[in-house]
CSV table of C-alpha atoms and ligand atoms in Angstrom, one decimal:
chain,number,residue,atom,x,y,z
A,15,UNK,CA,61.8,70.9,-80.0
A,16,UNK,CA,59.6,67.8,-79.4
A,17,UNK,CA,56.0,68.4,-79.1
A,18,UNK,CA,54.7,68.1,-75.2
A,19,UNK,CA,52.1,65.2,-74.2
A,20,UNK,CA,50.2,65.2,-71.1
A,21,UNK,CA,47.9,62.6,-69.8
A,22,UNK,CA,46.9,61.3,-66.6
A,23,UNK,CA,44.6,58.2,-64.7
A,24,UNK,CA,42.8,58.5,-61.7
A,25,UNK,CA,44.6,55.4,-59.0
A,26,UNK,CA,42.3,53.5,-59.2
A,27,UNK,CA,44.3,50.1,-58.0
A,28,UNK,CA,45.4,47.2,-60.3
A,29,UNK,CA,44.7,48.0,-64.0
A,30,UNK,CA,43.0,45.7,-66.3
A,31,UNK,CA,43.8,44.8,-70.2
A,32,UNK,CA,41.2,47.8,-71.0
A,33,UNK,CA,43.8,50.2,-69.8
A,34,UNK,CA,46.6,48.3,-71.3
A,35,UNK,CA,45.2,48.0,-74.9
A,36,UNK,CA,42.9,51.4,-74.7
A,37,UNK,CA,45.8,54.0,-73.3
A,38,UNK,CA,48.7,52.5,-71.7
A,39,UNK,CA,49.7,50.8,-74.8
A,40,UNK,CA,49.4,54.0,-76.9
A,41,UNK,CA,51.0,56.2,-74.2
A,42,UNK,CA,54.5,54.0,-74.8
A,43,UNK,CA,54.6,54.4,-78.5
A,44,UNK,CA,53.9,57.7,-78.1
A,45,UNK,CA,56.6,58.4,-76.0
A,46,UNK,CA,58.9,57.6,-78.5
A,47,UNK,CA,58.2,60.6,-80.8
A,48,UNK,CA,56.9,63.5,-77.8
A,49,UNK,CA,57.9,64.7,-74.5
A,50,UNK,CA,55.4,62.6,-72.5
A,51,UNK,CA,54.2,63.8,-69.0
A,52,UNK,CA,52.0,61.1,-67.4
A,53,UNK,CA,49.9,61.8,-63.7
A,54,UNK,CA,48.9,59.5,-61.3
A,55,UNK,CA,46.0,62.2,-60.5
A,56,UNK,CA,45.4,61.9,-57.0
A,57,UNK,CA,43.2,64.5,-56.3
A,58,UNK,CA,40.8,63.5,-59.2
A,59,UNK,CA,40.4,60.4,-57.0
A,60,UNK,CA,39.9,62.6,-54.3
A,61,UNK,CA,36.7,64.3,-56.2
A,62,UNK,CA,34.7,61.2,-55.5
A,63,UNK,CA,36.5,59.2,-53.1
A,64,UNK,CA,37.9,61.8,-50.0
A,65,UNK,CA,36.3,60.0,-47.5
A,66,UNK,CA,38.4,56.6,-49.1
A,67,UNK,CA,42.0,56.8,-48.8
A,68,UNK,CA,42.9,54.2,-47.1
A,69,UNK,CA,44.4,52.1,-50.3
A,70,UNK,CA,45.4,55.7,-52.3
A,71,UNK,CA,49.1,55.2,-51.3
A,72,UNK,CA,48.7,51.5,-52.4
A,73,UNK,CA,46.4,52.2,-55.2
A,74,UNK,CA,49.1,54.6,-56.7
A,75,UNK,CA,51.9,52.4,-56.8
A,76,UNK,CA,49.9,49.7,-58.2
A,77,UNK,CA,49.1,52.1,-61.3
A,78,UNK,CA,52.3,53.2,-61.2
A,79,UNK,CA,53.8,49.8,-61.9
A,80,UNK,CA,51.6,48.6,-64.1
A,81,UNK,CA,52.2,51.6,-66.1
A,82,UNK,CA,56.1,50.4,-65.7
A,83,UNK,CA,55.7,47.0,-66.3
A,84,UNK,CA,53.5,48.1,-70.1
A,85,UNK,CA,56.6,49.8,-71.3
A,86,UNK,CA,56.3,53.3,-69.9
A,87,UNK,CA,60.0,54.2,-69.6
A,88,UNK,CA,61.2,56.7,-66.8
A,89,UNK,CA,63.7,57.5,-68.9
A,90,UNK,CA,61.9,58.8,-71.9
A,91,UNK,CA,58.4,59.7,-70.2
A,92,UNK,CA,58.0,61.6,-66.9
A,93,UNK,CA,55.8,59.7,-64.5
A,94,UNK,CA,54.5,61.9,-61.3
A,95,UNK,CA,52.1,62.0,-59.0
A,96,UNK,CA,49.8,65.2,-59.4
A,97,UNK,CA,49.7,66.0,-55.4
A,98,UNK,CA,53.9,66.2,-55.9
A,99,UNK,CA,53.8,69.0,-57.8
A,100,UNK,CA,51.7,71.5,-56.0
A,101,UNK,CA,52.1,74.3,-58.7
A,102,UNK,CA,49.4,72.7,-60.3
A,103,UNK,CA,46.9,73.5,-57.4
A,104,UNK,CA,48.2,77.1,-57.9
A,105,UNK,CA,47.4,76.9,-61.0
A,106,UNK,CA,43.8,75.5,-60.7
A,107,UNK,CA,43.6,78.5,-58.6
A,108,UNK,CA,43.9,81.0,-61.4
A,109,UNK,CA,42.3,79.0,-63.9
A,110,UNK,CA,38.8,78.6,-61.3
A,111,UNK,CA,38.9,82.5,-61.6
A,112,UNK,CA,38.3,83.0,-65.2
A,113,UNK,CA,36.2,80.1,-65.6
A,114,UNK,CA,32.3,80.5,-65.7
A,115,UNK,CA,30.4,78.4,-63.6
A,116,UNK,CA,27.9,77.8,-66.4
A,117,UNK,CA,30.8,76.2,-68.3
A,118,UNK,CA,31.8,73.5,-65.9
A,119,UNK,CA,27.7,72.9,-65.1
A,120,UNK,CA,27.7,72.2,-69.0
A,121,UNK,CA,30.8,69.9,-68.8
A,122,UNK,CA,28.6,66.5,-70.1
A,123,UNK,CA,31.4,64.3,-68.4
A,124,UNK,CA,30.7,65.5,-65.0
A,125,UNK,CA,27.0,65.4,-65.8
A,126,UNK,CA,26.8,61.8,-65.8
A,127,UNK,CA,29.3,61.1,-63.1
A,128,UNK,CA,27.4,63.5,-61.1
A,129,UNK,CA,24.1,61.9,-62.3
A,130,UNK,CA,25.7,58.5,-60.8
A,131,UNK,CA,26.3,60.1,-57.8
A,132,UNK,CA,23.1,60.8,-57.4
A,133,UNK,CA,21.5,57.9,-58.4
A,134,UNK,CA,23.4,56.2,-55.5
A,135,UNK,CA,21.7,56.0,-52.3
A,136,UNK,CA,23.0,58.8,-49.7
A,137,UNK,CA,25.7,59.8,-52.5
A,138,UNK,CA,24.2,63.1,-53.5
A,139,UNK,CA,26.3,64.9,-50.6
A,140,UNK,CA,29.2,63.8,-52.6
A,141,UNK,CA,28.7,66.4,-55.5
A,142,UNK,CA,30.9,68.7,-53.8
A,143,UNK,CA,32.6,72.1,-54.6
A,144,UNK,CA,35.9,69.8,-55.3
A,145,UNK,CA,34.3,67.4,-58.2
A,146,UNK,CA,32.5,70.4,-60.0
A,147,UNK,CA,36.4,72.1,-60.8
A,148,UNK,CA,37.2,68.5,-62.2
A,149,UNK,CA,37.7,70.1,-65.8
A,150,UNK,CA,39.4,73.2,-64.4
A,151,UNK,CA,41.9,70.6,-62.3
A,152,UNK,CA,42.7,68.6,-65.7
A,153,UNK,CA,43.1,71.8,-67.4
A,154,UNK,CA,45.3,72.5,-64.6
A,155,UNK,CA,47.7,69.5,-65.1
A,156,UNK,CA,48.0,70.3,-68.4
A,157,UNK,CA,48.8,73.9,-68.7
A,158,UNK,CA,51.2,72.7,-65.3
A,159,UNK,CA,53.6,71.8,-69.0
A,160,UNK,CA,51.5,73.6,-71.3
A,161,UNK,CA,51.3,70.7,-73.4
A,162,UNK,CA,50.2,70.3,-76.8
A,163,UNK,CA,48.5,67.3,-77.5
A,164,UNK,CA,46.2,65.0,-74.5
A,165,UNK,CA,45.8,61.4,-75.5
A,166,UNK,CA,42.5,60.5,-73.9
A,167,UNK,CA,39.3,58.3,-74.0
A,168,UNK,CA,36.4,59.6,-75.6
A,169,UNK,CA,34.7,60.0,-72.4
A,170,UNK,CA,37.1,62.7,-71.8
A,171,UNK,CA,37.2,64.8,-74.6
A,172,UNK,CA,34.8,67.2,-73.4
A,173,UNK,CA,36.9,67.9,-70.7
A,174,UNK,CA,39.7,68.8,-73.2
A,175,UNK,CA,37.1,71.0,-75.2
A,176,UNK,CA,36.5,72.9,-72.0
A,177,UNK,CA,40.7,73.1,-71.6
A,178,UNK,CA,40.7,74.9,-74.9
A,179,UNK,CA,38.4,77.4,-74.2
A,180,UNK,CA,39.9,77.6,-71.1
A,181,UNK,CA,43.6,78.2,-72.2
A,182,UNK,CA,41.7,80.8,-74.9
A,183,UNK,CA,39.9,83.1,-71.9
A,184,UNK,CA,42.7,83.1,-70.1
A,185,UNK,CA,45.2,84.2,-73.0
A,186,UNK,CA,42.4,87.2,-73.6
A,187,UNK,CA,42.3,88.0,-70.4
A,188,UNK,CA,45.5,88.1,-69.7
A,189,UNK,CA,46.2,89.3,-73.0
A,190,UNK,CA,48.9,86.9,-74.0
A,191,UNK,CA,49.6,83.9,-76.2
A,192,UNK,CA,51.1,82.1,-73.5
A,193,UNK,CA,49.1,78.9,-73.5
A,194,UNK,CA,48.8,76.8,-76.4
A,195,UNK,CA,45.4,75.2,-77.1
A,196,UNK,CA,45.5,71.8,-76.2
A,197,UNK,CA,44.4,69.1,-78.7
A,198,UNK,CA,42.6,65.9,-77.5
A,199,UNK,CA,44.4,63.0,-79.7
A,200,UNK,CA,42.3,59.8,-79.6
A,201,UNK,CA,43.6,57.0,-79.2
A,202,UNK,CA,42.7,54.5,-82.4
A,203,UNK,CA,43.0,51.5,-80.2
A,204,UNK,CA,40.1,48.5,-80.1
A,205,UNK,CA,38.5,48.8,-77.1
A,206,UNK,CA,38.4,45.0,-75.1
A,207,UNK,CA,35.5,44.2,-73.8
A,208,UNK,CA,34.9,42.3,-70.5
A,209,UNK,CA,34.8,38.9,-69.8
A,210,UNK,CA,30.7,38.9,-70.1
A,211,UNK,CA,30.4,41.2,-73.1
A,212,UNK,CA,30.0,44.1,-71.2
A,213,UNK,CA,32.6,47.4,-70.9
A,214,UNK,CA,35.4,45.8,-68.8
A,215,UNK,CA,35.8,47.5,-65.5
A,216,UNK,CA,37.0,46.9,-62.1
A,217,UNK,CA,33.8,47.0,-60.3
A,218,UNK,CA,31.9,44.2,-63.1
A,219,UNK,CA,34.1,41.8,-62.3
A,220,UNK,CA,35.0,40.7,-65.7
A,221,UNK,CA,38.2,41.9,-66.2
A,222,UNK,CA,41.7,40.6,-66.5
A,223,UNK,CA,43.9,42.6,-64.9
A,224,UNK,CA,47.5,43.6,-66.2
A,225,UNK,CA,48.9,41.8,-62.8
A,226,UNK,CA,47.2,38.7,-62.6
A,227,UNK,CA,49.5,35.6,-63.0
A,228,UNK,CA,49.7,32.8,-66.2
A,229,UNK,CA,47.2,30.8,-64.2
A,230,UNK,CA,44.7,33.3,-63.3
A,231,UNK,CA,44.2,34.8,-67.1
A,232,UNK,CA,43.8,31.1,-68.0
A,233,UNK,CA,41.1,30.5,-66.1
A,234,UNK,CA,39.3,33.9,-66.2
A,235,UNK,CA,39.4,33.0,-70.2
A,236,UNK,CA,37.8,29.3,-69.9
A,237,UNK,CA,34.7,32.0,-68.4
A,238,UNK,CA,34.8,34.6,-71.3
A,239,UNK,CA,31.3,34.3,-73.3
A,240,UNK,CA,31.1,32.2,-76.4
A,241,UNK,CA,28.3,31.8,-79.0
A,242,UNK,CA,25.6,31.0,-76.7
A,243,UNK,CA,23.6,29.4,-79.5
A,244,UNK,CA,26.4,26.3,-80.0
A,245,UNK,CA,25.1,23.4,-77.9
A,246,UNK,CA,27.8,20.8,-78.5
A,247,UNK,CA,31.5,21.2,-79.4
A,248,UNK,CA,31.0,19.5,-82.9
A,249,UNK,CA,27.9,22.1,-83.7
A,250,UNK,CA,28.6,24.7,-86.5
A,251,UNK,CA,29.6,27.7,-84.7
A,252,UNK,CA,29.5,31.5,-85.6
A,253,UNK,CA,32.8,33.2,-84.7
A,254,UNK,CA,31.0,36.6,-85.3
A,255,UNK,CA,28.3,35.8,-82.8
A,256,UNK,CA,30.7,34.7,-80.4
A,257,UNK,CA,30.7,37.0,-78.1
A,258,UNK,CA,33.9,37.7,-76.2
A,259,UNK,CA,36.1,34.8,-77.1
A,260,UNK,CA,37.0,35.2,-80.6
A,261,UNK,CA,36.8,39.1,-80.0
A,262,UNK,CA,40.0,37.9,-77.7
A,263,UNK,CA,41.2,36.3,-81.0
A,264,UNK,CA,41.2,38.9,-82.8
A,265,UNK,CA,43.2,41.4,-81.1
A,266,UNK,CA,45.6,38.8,-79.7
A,267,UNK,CA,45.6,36.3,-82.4
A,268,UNK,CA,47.6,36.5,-85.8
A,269,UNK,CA,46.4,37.0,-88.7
A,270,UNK,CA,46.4,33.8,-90.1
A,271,UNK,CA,45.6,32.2,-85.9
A,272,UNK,CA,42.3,34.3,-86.4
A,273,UNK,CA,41.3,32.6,-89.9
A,274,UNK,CA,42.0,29.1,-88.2
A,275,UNK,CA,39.8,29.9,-85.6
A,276,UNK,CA,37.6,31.2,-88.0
A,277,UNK,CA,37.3,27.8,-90.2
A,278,UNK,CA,37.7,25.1,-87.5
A,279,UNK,CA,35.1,27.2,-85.7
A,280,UNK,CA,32.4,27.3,-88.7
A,281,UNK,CA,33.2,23.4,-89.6
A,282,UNK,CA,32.8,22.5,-86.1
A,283,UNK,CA,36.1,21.0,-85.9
A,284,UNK,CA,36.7,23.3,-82.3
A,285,UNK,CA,35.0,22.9,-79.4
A,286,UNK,CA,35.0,26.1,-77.5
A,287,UNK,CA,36.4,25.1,-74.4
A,288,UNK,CA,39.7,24.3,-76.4
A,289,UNK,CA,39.6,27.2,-78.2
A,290,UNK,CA,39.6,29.1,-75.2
A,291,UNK,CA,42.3,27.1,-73.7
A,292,UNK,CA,44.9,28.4,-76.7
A,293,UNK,CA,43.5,31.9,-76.3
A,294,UNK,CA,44.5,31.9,-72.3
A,295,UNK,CA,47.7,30.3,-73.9
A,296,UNK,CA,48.1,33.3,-76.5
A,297,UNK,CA,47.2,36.2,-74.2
A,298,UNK,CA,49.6,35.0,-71.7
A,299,UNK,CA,52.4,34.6,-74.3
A,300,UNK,CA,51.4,38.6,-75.2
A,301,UNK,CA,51.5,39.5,-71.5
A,302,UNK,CA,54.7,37.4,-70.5
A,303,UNK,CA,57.6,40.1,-70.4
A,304,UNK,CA,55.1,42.9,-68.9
A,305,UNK,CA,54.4,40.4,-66.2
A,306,UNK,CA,58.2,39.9,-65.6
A,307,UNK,CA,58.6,43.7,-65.1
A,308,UNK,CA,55.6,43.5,-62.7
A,309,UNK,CA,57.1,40.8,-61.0
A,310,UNK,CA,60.3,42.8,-60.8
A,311,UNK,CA,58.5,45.8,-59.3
A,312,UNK,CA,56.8,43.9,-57.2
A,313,UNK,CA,59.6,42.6,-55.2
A,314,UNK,CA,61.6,46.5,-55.8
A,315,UNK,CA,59.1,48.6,-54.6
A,316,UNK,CA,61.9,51.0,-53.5
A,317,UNK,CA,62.6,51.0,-57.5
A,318,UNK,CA,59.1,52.0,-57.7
A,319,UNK,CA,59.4,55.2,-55.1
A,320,UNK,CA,62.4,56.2,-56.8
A,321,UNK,CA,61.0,56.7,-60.2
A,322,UNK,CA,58.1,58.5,-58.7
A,323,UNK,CA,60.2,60.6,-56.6
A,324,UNK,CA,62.3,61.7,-59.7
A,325,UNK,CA,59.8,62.2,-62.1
A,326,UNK,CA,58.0,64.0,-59.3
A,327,UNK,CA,60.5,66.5,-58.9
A,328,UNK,CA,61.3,66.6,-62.8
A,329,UNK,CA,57.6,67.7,-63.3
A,330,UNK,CA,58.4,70.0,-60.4
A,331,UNK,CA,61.2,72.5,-62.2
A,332,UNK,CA,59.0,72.2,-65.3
A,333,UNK,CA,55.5,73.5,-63.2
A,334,UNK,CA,57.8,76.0,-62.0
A,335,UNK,CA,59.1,77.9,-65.3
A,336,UNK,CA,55.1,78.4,-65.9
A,337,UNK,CA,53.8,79.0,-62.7
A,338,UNK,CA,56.5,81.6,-62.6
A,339,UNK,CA,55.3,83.1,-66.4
A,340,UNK,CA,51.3,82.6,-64.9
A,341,UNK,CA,52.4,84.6,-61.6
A,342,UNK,CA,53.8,87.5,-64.3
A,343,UNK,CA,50.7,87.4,-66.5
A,344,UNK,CA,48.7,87.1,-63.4
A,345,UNK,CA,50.5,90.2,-61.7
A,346,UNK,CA,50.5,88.4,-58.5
A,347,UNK,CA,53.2,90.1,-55.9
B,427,LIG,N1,40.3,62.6,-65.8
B,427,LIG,C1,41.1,61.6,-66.4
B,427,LIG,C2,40.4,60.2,-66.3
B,427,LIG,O1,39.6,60.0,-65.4
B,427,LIG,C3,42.4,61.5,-65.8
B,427,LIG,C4,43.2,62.8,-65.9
B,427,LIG,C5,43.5,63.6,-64.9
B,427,LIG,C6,43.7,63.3,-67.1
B,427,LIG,N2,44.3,64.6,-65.3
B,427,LIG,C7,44.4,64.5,-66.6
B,427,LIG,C8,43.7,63.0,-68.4
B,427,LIG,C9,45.0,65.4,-67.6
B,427,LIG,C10,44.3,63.8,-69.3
B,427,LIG,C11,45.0,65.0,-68.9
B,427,LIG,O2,40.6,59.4,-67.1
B,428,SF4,FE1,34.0,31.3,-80.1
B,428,SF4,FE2,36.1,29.6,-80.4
B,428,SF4,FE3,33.7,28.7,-79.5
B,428,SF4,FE4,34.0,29.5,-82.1
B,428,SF4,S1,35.1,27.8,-81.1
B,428,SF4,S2,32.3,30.0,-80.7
B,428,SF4,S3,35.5,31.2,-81.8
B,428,SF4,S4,35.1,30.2,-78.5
């Protein structure tokens, strides 16, 4: 039997080539080789954002087809949404019981977001019962499959350390083996930065997101740091103190592109505004077919229900088969 995957992402609207190259990208070749099980984890959003759910019905699809557009395949990988499969919350139940509070308030994860919270102006109200079970939630979703292995960002490892000892309280307690001990598998990807140098995120403004047209991504590239100590186009420049640009280059560009760069850039036979107008050209060439299947999407948003509604119900009868083994060990009536 194929191993089981679980992972999920907050909806947090229109994802950006950070999510593409950091996880989304590593979710489809994984889901050659494992039974994937990927979330659209609602109520994590709701940890932090209850009082903002205007968009979470838009936000949802828009992850969902970018996730679609990437290469996540509906027919290899189940894609739900968390909410749909309410055996989960049933299971956050049980797991909330047997997990100390000391344990989540160690949790370093919801430390900082918590310490953002507070660090926001009238935001400290917002470090409510809900975000504190964060961990217990995720551990949720993936004992809701029992899965075995959770690609995730580093930032989330610790959550996936507290799943483990989780999954091991509970099998004492309940004195089974029931619940295999998830692993966190990291993903080995290069992590892009933003279009300033910074972490690229949503909410700095320097990203590129997976859905913005040809035209768009050319232009946000022609902004994308360069070596700030190059003066004029014919000046020496020093690909390794260029900041963003040839970082671009060098997850985009061939290998033997990224050595051209390399020279024309130190001879100062490339003038950076050129050089960033073939890298717009190159990234767009990388991100022409998973625009096409946005596209697609875009204008079949019934396709897009569809698979959510499926997979939904897929993850459902799965849920079920534990929940109804957790009830047992449980000894619910
Ligand atoms: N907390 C994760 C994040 O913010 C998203 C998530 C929710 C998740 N449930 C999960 C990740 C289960 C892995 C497994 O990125
Ligand atoms: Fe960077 Fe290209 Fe300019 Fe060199 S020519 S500094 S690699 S943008």
């Amino acid at each position: 039997m194929k191993q089981k995957i679980m992972s999920g992402m907050r909806p947090t609207g229109k994802l950006h080539l950070g999510h593409y190259l950091g996880v989304i990208d590593n979710w489809v070749k994984l889901q050659e080789e494992y039974d994937c099980y990927f979330s659209v984890a609602d109520w994590h959003a709701l940890t932090t954002k209850y009082d903002k759910t205007e968009n979470l019905r838009q936000d949802i699809l828009d992850v969902v087809m970018d996730w679609l557009a990437c290469g996540i395949d509906p027919d290899k990988s189940t894609i739900y949404v968390q909410s749909l499969v309410p055996e989960t919350a049933e299971l956050h139940i049980y797991l909330s019981m047997i997990t100390p509070q000391n344990w989540v308030e160690r949790d370093p994860t919801l430390k900082d977001m918590a310490k953002i919270l507070k660090s926001k102006e009238g935001m400290a109200s917002q470090i409510n019962y809900g975000l504190m079970g964060y961990p217990v939630l995720m551990t949720a979703d993936i004992l809701t499959f029992n899965a075995d292995l959770v690609p995730v960002g580093i930032d989330q490892v610790a959550h996936v350390e507290l799943s483990r000892d989780i999954v091991r309280r509970f099998n004492n307690v309940y004195n089974t083996d029931f619940f295999n001990e998830p692993q966190p598998k990291l993903n080995n990807c290069s992590l892009i930065c933003g279009l300033d140098g910074n972490k690229m995120g949503k909410s700095f403004n320097n990203d590129i997101k997976i859905s913005d047209s040809a035209e768009v991504t050319a232009k946000k590239v022609m902004i994308a740091i360069t070596d700030r100590s190059r003066m004029r186009k014919d000046d020496p420049g020093h690909p390794d103190e260029c900041e963003v640009a040839f970082k671009y280059w060098k997850i985009f560009g061939e290998e033997n592109e990224i050595e051209t760069v390399r020279c024309e850039c130190e001879k100062g036979l490339r003038g950076c505004a050129d050089c960033k107008r073939k890298l717009g050209a190159k990234i767009n060439e990388r991100m022409k077919e998973i625009r096409e299947r946005r596209t697609h999407y875009e204008q079949h948003p019934e396709l897009v229900e569809k698979i959510i509604r499926e997979g939904s119900e897929k993850a459902r009868r799965e849920a079920q088969k534990v929940l109804t083994e957790v009830r047992k060990l449980v000894r619910m009536y």
